[in-house]
PDB file of C-alpha atoms in Angstrom:
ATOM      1  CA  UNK A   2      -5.614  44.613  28.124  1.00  0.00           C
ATOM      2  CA  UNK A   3      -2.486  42.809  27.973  1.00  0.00           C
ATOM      3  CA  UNK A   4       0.230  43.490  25.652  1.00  0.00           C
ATOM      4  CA  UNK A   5      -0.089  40.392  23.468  1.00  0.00           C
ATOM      5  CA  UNK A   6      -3.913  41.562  22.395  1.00  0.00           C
ATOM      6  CA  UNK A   7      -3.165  45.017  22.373  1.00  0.00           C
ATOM      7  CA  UNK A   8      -0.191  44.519  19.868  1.00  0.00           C
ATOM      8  CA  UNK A   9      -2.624  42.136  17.435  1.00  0.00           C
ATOM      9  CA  UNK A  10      -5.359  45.366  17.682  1.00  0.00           C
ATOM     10  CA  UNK A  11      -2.535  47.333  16.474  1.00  0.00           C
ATOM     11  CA  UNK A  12      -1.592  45.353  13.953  1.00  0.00           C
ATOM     12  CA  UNK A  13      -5.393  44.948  12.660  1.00  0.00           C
ATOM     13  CA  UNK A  14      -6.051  48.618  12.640  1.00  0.00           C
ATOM     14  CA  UNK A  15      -3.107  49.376  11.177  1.00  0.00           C
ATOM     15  CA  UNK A  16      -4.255  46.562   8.248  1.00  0.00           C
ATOM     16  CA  UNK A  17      -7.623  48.028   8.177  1.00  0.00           C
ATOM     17  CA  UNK A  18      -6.533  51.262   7.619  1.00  0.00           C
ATOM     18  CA  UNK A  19      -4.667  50.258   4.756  1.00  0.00           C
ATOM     19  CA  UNK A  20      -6.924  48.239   3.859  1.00  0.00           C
ATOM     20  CA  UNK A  21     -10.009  49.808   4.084  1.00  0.00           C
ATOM     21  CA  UNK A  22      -9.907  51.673   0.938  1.00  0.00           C
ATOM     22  CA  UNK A  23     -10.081  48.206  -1.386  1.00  0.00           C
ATOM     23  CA  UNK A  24     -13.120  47.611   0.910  1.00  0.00           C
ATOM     24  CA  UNK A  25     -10.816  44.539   2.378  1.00  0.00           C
ATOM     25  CA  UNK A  26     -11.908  44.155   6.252  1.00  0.00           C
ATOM     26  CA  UNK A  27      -8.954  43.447   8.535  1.00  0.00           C
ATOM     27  CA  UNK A  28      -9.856  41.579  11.853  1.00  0.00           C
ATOM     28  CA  UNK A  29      -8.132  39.072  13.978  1.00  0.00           C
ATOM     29  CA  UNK A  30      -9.403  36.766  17.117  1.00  0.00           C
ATOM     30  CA  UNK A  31      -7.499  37.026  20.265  1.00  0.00           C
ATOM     31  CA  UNK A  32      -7.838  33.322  21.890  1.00  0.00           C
ATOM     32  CA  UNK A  33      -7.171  32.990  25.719  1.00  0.00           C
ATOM     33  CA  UNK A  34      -5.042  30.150  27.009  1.00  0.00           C
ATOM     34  CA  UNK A  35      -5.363  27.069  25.152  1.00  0.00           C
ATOM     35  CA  UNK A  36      -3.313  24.119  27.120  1.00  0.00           C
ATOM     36  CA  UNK A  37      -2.945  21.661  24.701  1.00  0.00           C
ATOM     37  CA  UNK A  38      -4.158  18.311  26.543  1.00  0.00           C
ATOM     38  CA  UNK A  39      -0.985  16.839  26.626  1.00  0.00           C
ATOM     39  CA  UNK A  40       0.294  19.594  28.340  1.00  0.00           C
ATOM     40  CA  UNK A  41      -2.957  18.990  30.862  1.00  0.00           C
ATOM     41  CA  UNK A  42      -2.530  15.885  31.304  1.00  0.00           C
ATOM     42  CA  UNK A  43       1.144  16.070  32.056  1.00  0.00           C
ATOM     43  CA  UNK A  44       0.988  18.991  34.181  1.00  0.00           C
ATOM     44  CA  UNK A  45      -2.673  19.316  35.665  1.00  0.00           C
ATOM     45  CA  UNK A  46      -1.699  22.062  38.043  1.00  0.00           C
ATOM     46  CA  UNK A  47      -0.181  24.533  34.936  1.00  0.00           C
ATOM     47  CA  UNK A  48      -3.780  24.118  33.131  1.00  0.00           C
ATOM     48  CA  UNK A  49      -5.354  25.384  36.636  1.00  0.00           C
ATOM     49  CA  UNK A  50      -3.628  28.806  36.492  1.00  0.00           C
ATOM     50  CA  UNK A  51      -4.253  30.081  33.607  1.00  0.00           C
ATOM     51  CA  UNK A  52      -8.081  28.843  34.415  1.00  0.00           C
ATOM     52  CA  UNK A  53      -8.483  30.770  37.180  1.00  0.00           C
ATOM     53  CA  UNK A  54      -7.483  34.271  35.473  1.00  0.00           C
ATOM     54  CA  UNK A  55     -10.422  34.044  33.493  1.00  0.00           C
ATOM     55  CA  UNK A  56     -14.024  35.223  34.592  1.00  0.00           C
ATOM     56  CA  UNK A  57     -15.747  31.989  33.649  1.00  0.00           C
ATOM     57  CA  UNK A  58     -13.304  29.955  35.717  1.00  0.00           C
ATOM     58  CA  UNK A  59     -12.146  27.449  33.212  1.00  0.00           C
ATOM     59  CA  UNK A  60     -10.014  26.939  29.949  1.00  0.00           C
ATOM     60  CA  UNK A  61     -11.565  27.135  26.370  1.00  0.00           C
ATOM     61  CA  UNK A  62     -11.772  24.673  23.899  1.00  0.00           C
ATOM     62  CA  UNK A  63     -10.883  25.139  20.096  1.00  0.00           C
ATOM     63  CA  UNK A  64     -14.107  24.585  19.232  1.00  0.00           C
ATOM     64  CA  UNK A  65     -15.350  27.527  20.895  1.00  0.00           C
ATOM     65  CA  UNK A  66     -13.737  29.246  18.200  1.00  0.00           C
ATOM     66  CA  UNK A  67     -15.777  28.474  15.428  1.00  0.00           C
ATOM     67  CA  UNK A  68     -18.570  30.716  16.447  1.00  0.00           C
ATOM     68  CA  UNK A  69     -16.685  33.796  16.470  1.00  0.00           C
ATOM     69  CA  UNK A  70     -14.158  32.981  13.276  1.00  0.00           C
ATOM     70  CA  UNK A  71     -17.947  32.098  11.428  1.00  0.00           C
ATOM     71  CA  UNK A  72     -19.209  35.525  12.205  1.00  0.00           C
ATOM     72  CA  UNK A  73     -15.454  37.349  11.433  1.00  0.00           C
ATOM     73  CA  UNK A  74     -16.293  35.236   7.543  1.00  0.00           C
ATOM     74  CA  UNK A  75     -20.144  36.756   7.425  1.00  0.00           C
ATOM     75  CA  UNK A  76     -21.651  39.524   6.125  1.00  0.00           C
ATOM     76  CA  UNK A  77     -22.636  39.827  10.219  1.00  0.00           C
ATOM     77  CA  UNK A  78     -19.474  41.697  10.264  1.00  0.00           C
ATOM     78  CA  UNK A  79     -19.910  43.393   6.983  1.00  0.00           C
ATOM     79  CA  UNK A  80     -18.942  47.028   9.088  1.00  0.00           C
ATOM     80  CA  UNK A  81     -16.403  45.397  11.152  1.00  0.00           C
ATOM     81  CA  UNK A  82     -12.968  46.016  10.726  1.00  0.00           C
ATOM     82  CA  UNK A  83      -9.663  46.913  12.572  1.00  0.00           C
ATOM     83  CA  UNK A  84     -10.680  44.640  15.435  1.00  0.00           C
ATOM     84  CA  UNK A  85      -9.034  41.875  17.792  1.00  0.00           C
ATOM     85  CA  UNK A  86     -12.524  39.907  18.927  1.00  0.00           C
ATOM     86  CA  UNK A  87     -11.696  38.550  22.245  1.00  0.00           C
ATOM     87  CA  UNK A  88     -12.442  34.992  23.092  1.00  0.00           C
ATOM     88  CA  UNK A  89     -10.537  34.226  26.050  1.00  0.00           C
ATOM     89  CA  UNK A  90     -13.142  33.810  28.521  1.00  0.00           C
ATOM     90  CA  UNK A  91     -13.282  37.401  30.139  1.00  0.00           C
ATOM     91  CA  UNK A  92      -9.162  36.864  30.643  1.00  0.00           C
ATOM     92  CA  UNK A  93      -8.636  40.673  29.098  1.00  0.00           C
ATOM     93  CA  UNK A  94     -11.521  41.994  30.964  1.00  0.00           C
ATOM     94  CA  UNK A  95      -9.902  42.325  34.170  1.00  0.00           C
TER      95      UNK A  95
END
């Protein structure tokens, strides 16, 4: 896990914990690489690196958030808290 996700986990159990006790749930999404598509279609060959550290080969789109940031607001994740939900395409995994 790289530093930049494990620091936001900290950070959200550390909320939680505080937290908790007010029954307020602390989580945070940890996004992969997110070129902007200026910066892609400036620089074509930066976007490919950071695509080919993650398992499904490719860069994610903002949209692909909403899934995940929809579930964080539901009562899905009613006995969720303290997490950093990764959505960075298996990047972490490694």
């Amino acid at each position: 896990m790289g530093a930049w996700r494990s620091s936001r986990r900290r950070r959200s159990g550390s909320h939680a914990a505080k937290l908790g006790k007010k029954n307020i749930r602390v989580n945070a999404l940890a996004s992969g690489a997110r070129p902007t598509p200026e910066m892609q279609a400036t620089n074509p060959d930066f976007a490919k690196h950071p695509a080919a550290k993650t398992m499904l080969g490719r860069l994610g789109e903002a949209r692909e958030m909403e899934g995940p940031l929809l579930f964080l607001a539901s009562k899905a994740s009613s006995f969720m808290t303290g997490q950093a939900l990764g959505v960075d395409g298996g990047w972490t995994t490694w």
